[in-house]
Amino acid sequence: MEMKIAVAGGTGLVGAMVVEEVRRAGATPVVIARSAGVDLTTGAGLATALEGVHAVIDASNVDTMRAKRSVAFFGAATGHLLAAGAVVGVRHHVALSIVGCDRVDLPYYLGKRRQEDLVAAGPLPWTVLRATQFHEFAGQVIDRSPRPLALGLRMRTQPIAAREVAVELVAAAVDRPSGLLPDLAGPRPEAMDVMVRRVLRARGSRRLVVPVPMAGRAGRQAKAGGLLPGEGATLGRETFDEWLARA
């Protein structure tokens, strides 16, 4: 029997990779995105898109640094996915979350906490996978920085290749619901400002790196290791340097 797996945010960085991995696993992906006629924030088109779907992988995202917008987006998107999934008989809801979202008070992370709470209390059997920042994050920071500068966040993380995250999400979706999985992280810790410098060097860019410390309570929490994986974490294989050489 054909297995259909819906991928919310299926056109984004991780979502597009998840769609590819679903195909590699021999299942049929269903892309949930506005470009596919589905709006997670309103629920429009969602019930129809989820007809016959076995599992949902939620890799949706919102580009914001504001807590209110993050909470609103993840609250609405998660609520609509769970409600529509319950109506049509989805058997497994898998959500991608972030390592440290429960202990570092970054505004964006408040939305991820809301997402996790809704999934855990919702009507569907569920799995949540928390991953660290992706190797790709350093390049995204550069691209969002005002030229000719590049912001070098002073934070410790243990980045992982987005492709490896996609593989783990699909493996979770075809397995039984498992609740909160062990953290997923890369093979070794890195400093984000150093990662930014390496990406610039690889691009041949002369943009000036401006170190930006994480201030306030969130900064203290991150400095205490809040963004690093917990005990028993699953570690990926590709280091940042290996990913950069390949990318």
GROMACS .gro file of C-alpha atoms in nm:
model
  247
    1MET     CA    1   0.000   0.000   0.000
    2GLU     CA    2   0.130   0.343  -0.097
    3MET     CA    3   0.242   0.559   0.196
    4LYS     CA    4   0.180   0.930   0.162
    5ILE     CA    5   0.374   1.173   0.380
    6ALA     CA    6   0.279   1.539   0.388
    7VAL     CA    7   0.560   1.792   0.434
    8ALA     CA    8   0.452   2.126   0.578
    9GLY     CA    9   0.693   2.391   0.459
   10GLY     CA   10   0.792   2.157   0.178
   11THR     CA   11   0.946   2.433  -0.033
   12GLY     CA   12   1.180   2.566   0.238
   13LEU     CA   13   1.543   2.478   0.305
   14VAL     CA   14   1.480   2.165   0.511
   15GLY     CA   15   1.133   2.097   0.375
   16ALA     CA   16   1.255   2.058   0.017
   17MET     CA   17   1.519   1.813   0.136
   18VAL     CA   18   1.254   1.623   0.333
   19VAL     CA   19   1.044   1.592   0.018
   20GLU     CA   20   1.342   1.436  -0.161
   21GLU     CA   21   1.406   1.197   0.127
   22VAL     CA   22   1.041   1.090   0.132
   23ARG     CA   23   1.079   0.985  -0.231
   24ARG     CA   24   1.402   0.801  -0.152
   25ALA     CA   25   1.218   0.613   0.121
   26GLY     CA   26   0.970   0.488  -0.139
   27ALA     CA   27   0.679   0.702  -0.014
   28THR     CA   28   0.483   0.974  -0.188
   29PRO     CA   29   0.538   1.332  -0.068
   30VAL     CA   30   0.257   1.584  -0.044
   31VAL     CA   31   0.389   1.941  -0.034
   32ILE     CA   32   0.207   2.171   0.206
   33ALA     CA   33   0.288   2.530   0.111
   34ARG     CA   34   0.116   2.841  -0.020
   35SER     CA   35   0.262   2.773  -0.364
   36ALA     CA   36   0.075   2.440  -0.353
   37GLY     CA   37  -0.252   2.613  -0.262
   38VAL     CA   38  -0.242   2.554   0.113
   39ASP     CA   39  -0.218   2.825   0.379
   40LEU     CA   40  -0.111   2.697   0.720
   41THR     CA   41  -0.195   3.023   0.895
   42THR     CA   42  -0.562   3.002   0.794
   43GLY     CA   43  -0.597   2.629   0.727
   44ALA     CA   44  -0.725   2.695   0.374
   45GLY     CA   45  -0.686   2.386   0.154
   46LEU     CA   46  -0.535   2.180   0.433
   47ALA     CA   47  -0.800   1.912   0.485
   48THR     CA   48  -0.806   1.831   0.114
   49ALA     CA   49  -0.427   1.814   0.095
   50LEU     CA   50  -0.410   1.571   0.390
   51GLU     CA   51  -0.662   1.321   0.250
   52GLY     CA   52  -0.505   0.974   0.254
   53VAL     CA   53  -0.188   1.094   0.427
   54HIS     CA   54  -0.026   0.855   0.677
   55ALA     CA   55   0.211   1.103   0.844
   56VAL     CA   56   0.279   1.476   0.853
   57ILE     CA   57   0.628   1.622   0.887
   58ASP     CA   58   0.609   1.984   0.996
   59ALA     CA   59   0.918   2.170   0.875
   60SER     CA   60   0.735   2.500   0.840
   61ASN     CA   61   0.906   2.822   0.939
   62VAL     CA   62   0.855   3.196   0.974
   63ASP     CA   63   1.126   3.456   0.918
   64THR     CA   64   1.102   3.672   1.228
   65MET     CA   65   1.291   3.773   1.539
   66ARG     CA   66   0.973   3.885   1.717
   67ALA     CA   67   0.820   3.664   1.984
   68LYS     CA   68   0.462   3.771   1.911
   69ARG     CA   69   0.484   3.685   1.543
   70SER     CA   70   0.664   3.356   1.611
   71VAL     CA   71   0.407   3.243   1.866
   72ALA     CA   72   0.121   3.348   1.639
   73PHE     CA   73   0.259   3.162   1.337
   74PHE     CA   74   0.348   2.836   1.508
   75GLY     CA   75   0.030   2.843   1.713
   76ALA     CA   76  -0.189   2.883   1.406
   77ALA     CA   77   0.006   2.649   1.177
   78THR     CA   78   0.033   2.371   1.433
   79GLY     CA   79  -0.327   2.405   1.542
   80HIS     CA   80  -0.455   2.380   1.185
   81LEU     CA   81  -0.229   2.085   1.100
   82LEU     CA   82  -0.341   1.890   1.407
   83ALA     CA   83  -0.710   1.968   1.363
   84ALA     CA   84  -0.716   1.881   0.993
   85GLY     CA   85  -0.505   1.571   1.054
   86ALA     CA   86  -0.747   1.445   1.318
   87VAL     CA   87  -1.043   1.493   1.083
   88VAL     CA   88  -0.891   1.297   0.793
   89GLY     CA   89  -0.719   1.028   1.001
   90VAL     CA   90  -0.349   1.117   0.994
   91ARG     CA   91  -0.172   0.860   1.211
   92HIS     CA   92   0.155   1.035   1.297
   93HIS     CA   93   0.253   1.401   1.339
   94VAL     CA   94   0.627   1.476   1.334
   95ALA     CA   95   0.748   1.826   1.423
   96LEU     CA   96   1.093   1.972   1.370
   97SER     CA   97   1.200   2.185   1.665
   98ILE     CA   98   1.524   2.341   1.794
   99VAL     CA   99   1.776   2.225   2.052
  100GLY     CA  100   1.764   2.468   2.343
  101CYS     CA  101   1.422   2.615   2.266
  102ASP     CA  102   1.309   2.505   2.612
  103ARG     CA  103   1.597   2.673   2.796
  104VAL     CA  104   1.710   2.975   2.592
  105ASP     CA  105   1.464   3.264   2.591
  106LEU     CA  106   1.517   3.390   2.236
  107PRO     CA  107   1.198   3.551   2.099
  108TYR     CA  108   1.175   3.309   1.806
  109TYR     CA  109   1.210   3.012   2.039
  110LEU     CA  110   0.891   3.107   2.222
  111GLY     CA  111   0.702   3.010   1.908
  112LYS     CA  112   0.875   2.672   1.898
  113ARG     CA  113   0.776   2.613   2.261
  114ARG     CA  114   0.417   2.688   2.165
  115GLN     CA  115   0.444   2.441   1.878
  116GLU     CA  116   0.581   2.166   2.102
  117ASP     CA  117   0.313   2.222   2.365
  118LEU     CA  118   0.034   2.198   2.107
  119VAL     CA  119   0.176   1.882   1.952
  120ALA     CA  120   0.219   1.709   2.289
  121ALA     CA  121  -0.134   1.799   2.397
  122GLY     CA  122  -0.293   1.744   2.057
  123PRO     CA  123  -0.518   1.471   1.916
  124LEU     CA  124  -0.255   1.288   1.706
  125PRO     CA  125   0.022   1.042   1.797
  126TRP     CA  126   0.337   1.250   1.777
  127THR     CA  127   0.712   1.279   1.756
  128VAL     CA  128   0.923   1.592   1.811
  129LEU     CA  129   1.280   1.612   1.684
  130ARG     CA  130   1.494   1.899   1.814
  131ALA     CA  131   1.794   1.982   1.596
  132THR     CA  132   2.074   2.232   1.642
  133GLN     CA  133   2.138   2.516   1.397
  134PHE     CA  134   2.216   2.397   1.045
  135HIS     CA  135   2.553   2.440   0.878
  136GLU     CA  136   2.363   2.663   0.636
  137PHE     CA  137   2.276   2.908   0.916
  138ALA     CA  138   2.607   3.098   0.896
  139GLY     CA  139   2.544   3.182   0.531
  140GLN     CA  140   2.190   3.292   0.611
  141VAL     CA  141   2.325   3.529   0.879
  142ILE     CA  142   2.560   3.681   0.619
  143ASP     CA  143   2.284   3.719   0.362
  144ARG     CA  144   2.064   3.901   0.612
  145SER     CA  145   2.341   4.138   0.725
  146PRO     CA  146   2.360   4.492   0.584
  147ARG     CA  147   2.642   4.530   0.332
  148PRO     CA  148   2.936   4.573   0.353
  149LEU     CA  149   2.911   4.413   0.697
  150ALA     CA  150   2.850   4.058   0.814
  151LEU     CA  151   2.721   3.998   1.165
  152GLY     CA  152   2.922   3.741   1.356
  153LEU     CA  153   2.705   3.612   1.639
  154ARG     CA  154   2.912   3.524   1.945
  155MET     CA  155   2.747   3.195   2.032
  156ARG     CA  156   2.843   2.832   2.067
  157THR     CA  157   2.645   2.576   1.878
  158GLN     CA  158   2.695   2.227   1.739
  159PRO     CA  159   2.572   2.268   1.382
  160ILE     CA  160   2.443   1.990   1.162
  161ALA     CA  161   2.388   1.953   0.790
  162ALA     CA  162   2.026   2.017   0.696
  163ARG     CA  163   2.033   1.705   0.477
  164GLU     CA  164   2.103   1.488   0.780
  165VAL     CA  165   1.810   1.647   0.962
  166ALA     CA  166   1.584   1.566   0.668
  167VAL     CA  167   1.693   1.202   0.677
  168GLU     CA  168   1.615   1.174   1.049
  169LEU     CA  169   1.273   1.339   1.008
  170VAL     CA  170   1.168   1.088   0.743
  171ALA     CA  171   1.301   0.798   0.947
  172ALA     CA  172   1.093   0.923   1.241
  173ALA     CA  173   0.782   0.958   1.023
  174VAL     CA  174   0.788   0.600   0.896
  175ASP     CA  175   0.858   0.468   1.246
  176ARG     CA  176   0.610   0.459   1.534
  177PRO     CA  177   0.531   0.781   1.726
  178SER     CA  178   0.802   0.830   1.987
  179GLY     CA  179   0.730   1.156   2.170
  180LEU     CA  180   1.037   1.372   2.227
  181LEU     CA  181   1.340   1.218   2.058
  182PRO     CA  182   1.701   1.267   2.172
  183ASP     CA  183   1.856   1.592   2.050
  184LEU     CA  184   2.006   1.586   1.700
  185ALA     CA  185   2.334   1.774   1.652
  186GLY     CA  186   2.645   1.787   1.441
  187PRO     CA  187   2.968   1.605   1.529
  188ARG     CA  188   3.139   1.892   1.712
  189PRO     CA  189   3.079   2.237   1.863
  190GLU     CA  190   3.159   2.551   1.664
  191ALA     CA  191   3.163   2.927   1.724
  192MET     CA  192   2.911   3.102   1.499
  193ASP     CA  193   3.131   3.407   1.435
  194VAL     CA  194   3.412   3.177   1.322
  195MET     CA  195   3.169   2.993   1.094
  196VAL     CA  196   3.068   3.326   0.939
  197ARG     CA  197   3.433   3.408   0.868
  198ARG     CA  198   3.487   3.069   0.706
  199VAL     CA  199   3.186   3.111   0.479
  200LEU     CA  200   3.302   3.456   0.371
  201ARG     CA  201   3.648   3.317   0.296
  202ALA     CA  202   3.496   3.035   0.092
  203ARG     CA  203   3.286   3.286  -0.102
  204GLY     CA  204   3.586   3.508  -0.165
  205SER     CA  205   3.404   3.794   0.006
  206ARG     CA  206   3.576   4.085   0.181
  207ARG     CA  207   3.278   4.187   0.392
  208LEU     CA  208   3.376   4.305   0.737
  209VAL     CA  209   3.272   4.071   1.019
  210VAL     CA  210   3.123   4.257   1.316
  211PRO     CA  211   3.119   4.040   1.631
  212VAL     CA  212   2.777   4.057   1.799
  213PRO     CA  213   2.753   3.916   2.153
  214MET     CA  214   2.424   3.766   2.268
  215ALA     CA  215   2.300   4.003   2.537
  216GLY     CA  216   2.066   3.967   2.832
  217ARG     CA  217   1.919   3.652   2.978
  218ALA     CA  218   1.922   3.464   2.647
  219GLY     CA  219   2.291   3.545   2.611
  220ARG     CA  220   2.367   3.409   2.954
  221GLN     CA  221   2.165   3.097   2.884
  222ALA     CA  222   2.345   3.037   2.555
  223LYS     CA  223   2.684   3.100   2.716
  224ALA     CA  224   2.599   2.833   2.973
  225GLY     CA  225   2.559   2.581   2.690
  226GLY     CA  226   2.187   2.621   2.629
  227LEU     CA  227   2.222   2.577   2.252
  228LEU     CA  228   2.435   2.265   2.276
  229PRO     CA  229   2.283   1.913   2.264
  230GLY     CA  230   2.190   1.729   2.580
  231GLU     CA  231   2.314   1.397   2.709
  232GLY     CA  232   2.240   1.103   2.481
  233ALA     CA  233   2.212   1.319   2.169
  234THR     CA  234   2.222   1.170   1.821
  235LEU     CA  235   2.523   1.310   1.634
  236GLY     CA  236   2.548   1.364   1.260
  237ARG     CA  237   2.858   1.279   1.060
  238GLU     CA  238   2.938   1.579   0.841
  239THR     CA  239   3.145   1.852   1.006
  240PHE     CA  240   3.101   2.216   0.918
  241ASP     CA  241   3.434   2.221   0.731
  242GLU     CA  242   3.338   1.912   0.530
  243TRP     CA  243   3.001   2.063   0.447
  244LEU     CA  244   3.162   2.392   0.344
  245ALA     CA  245   3.409   2.216   0.114
  246ARG     CA  246   3.121   2.027  -0.047
  247ALA     CA  247   2.882   2.322  -0.066
   0.00000   0.00000   0.00000
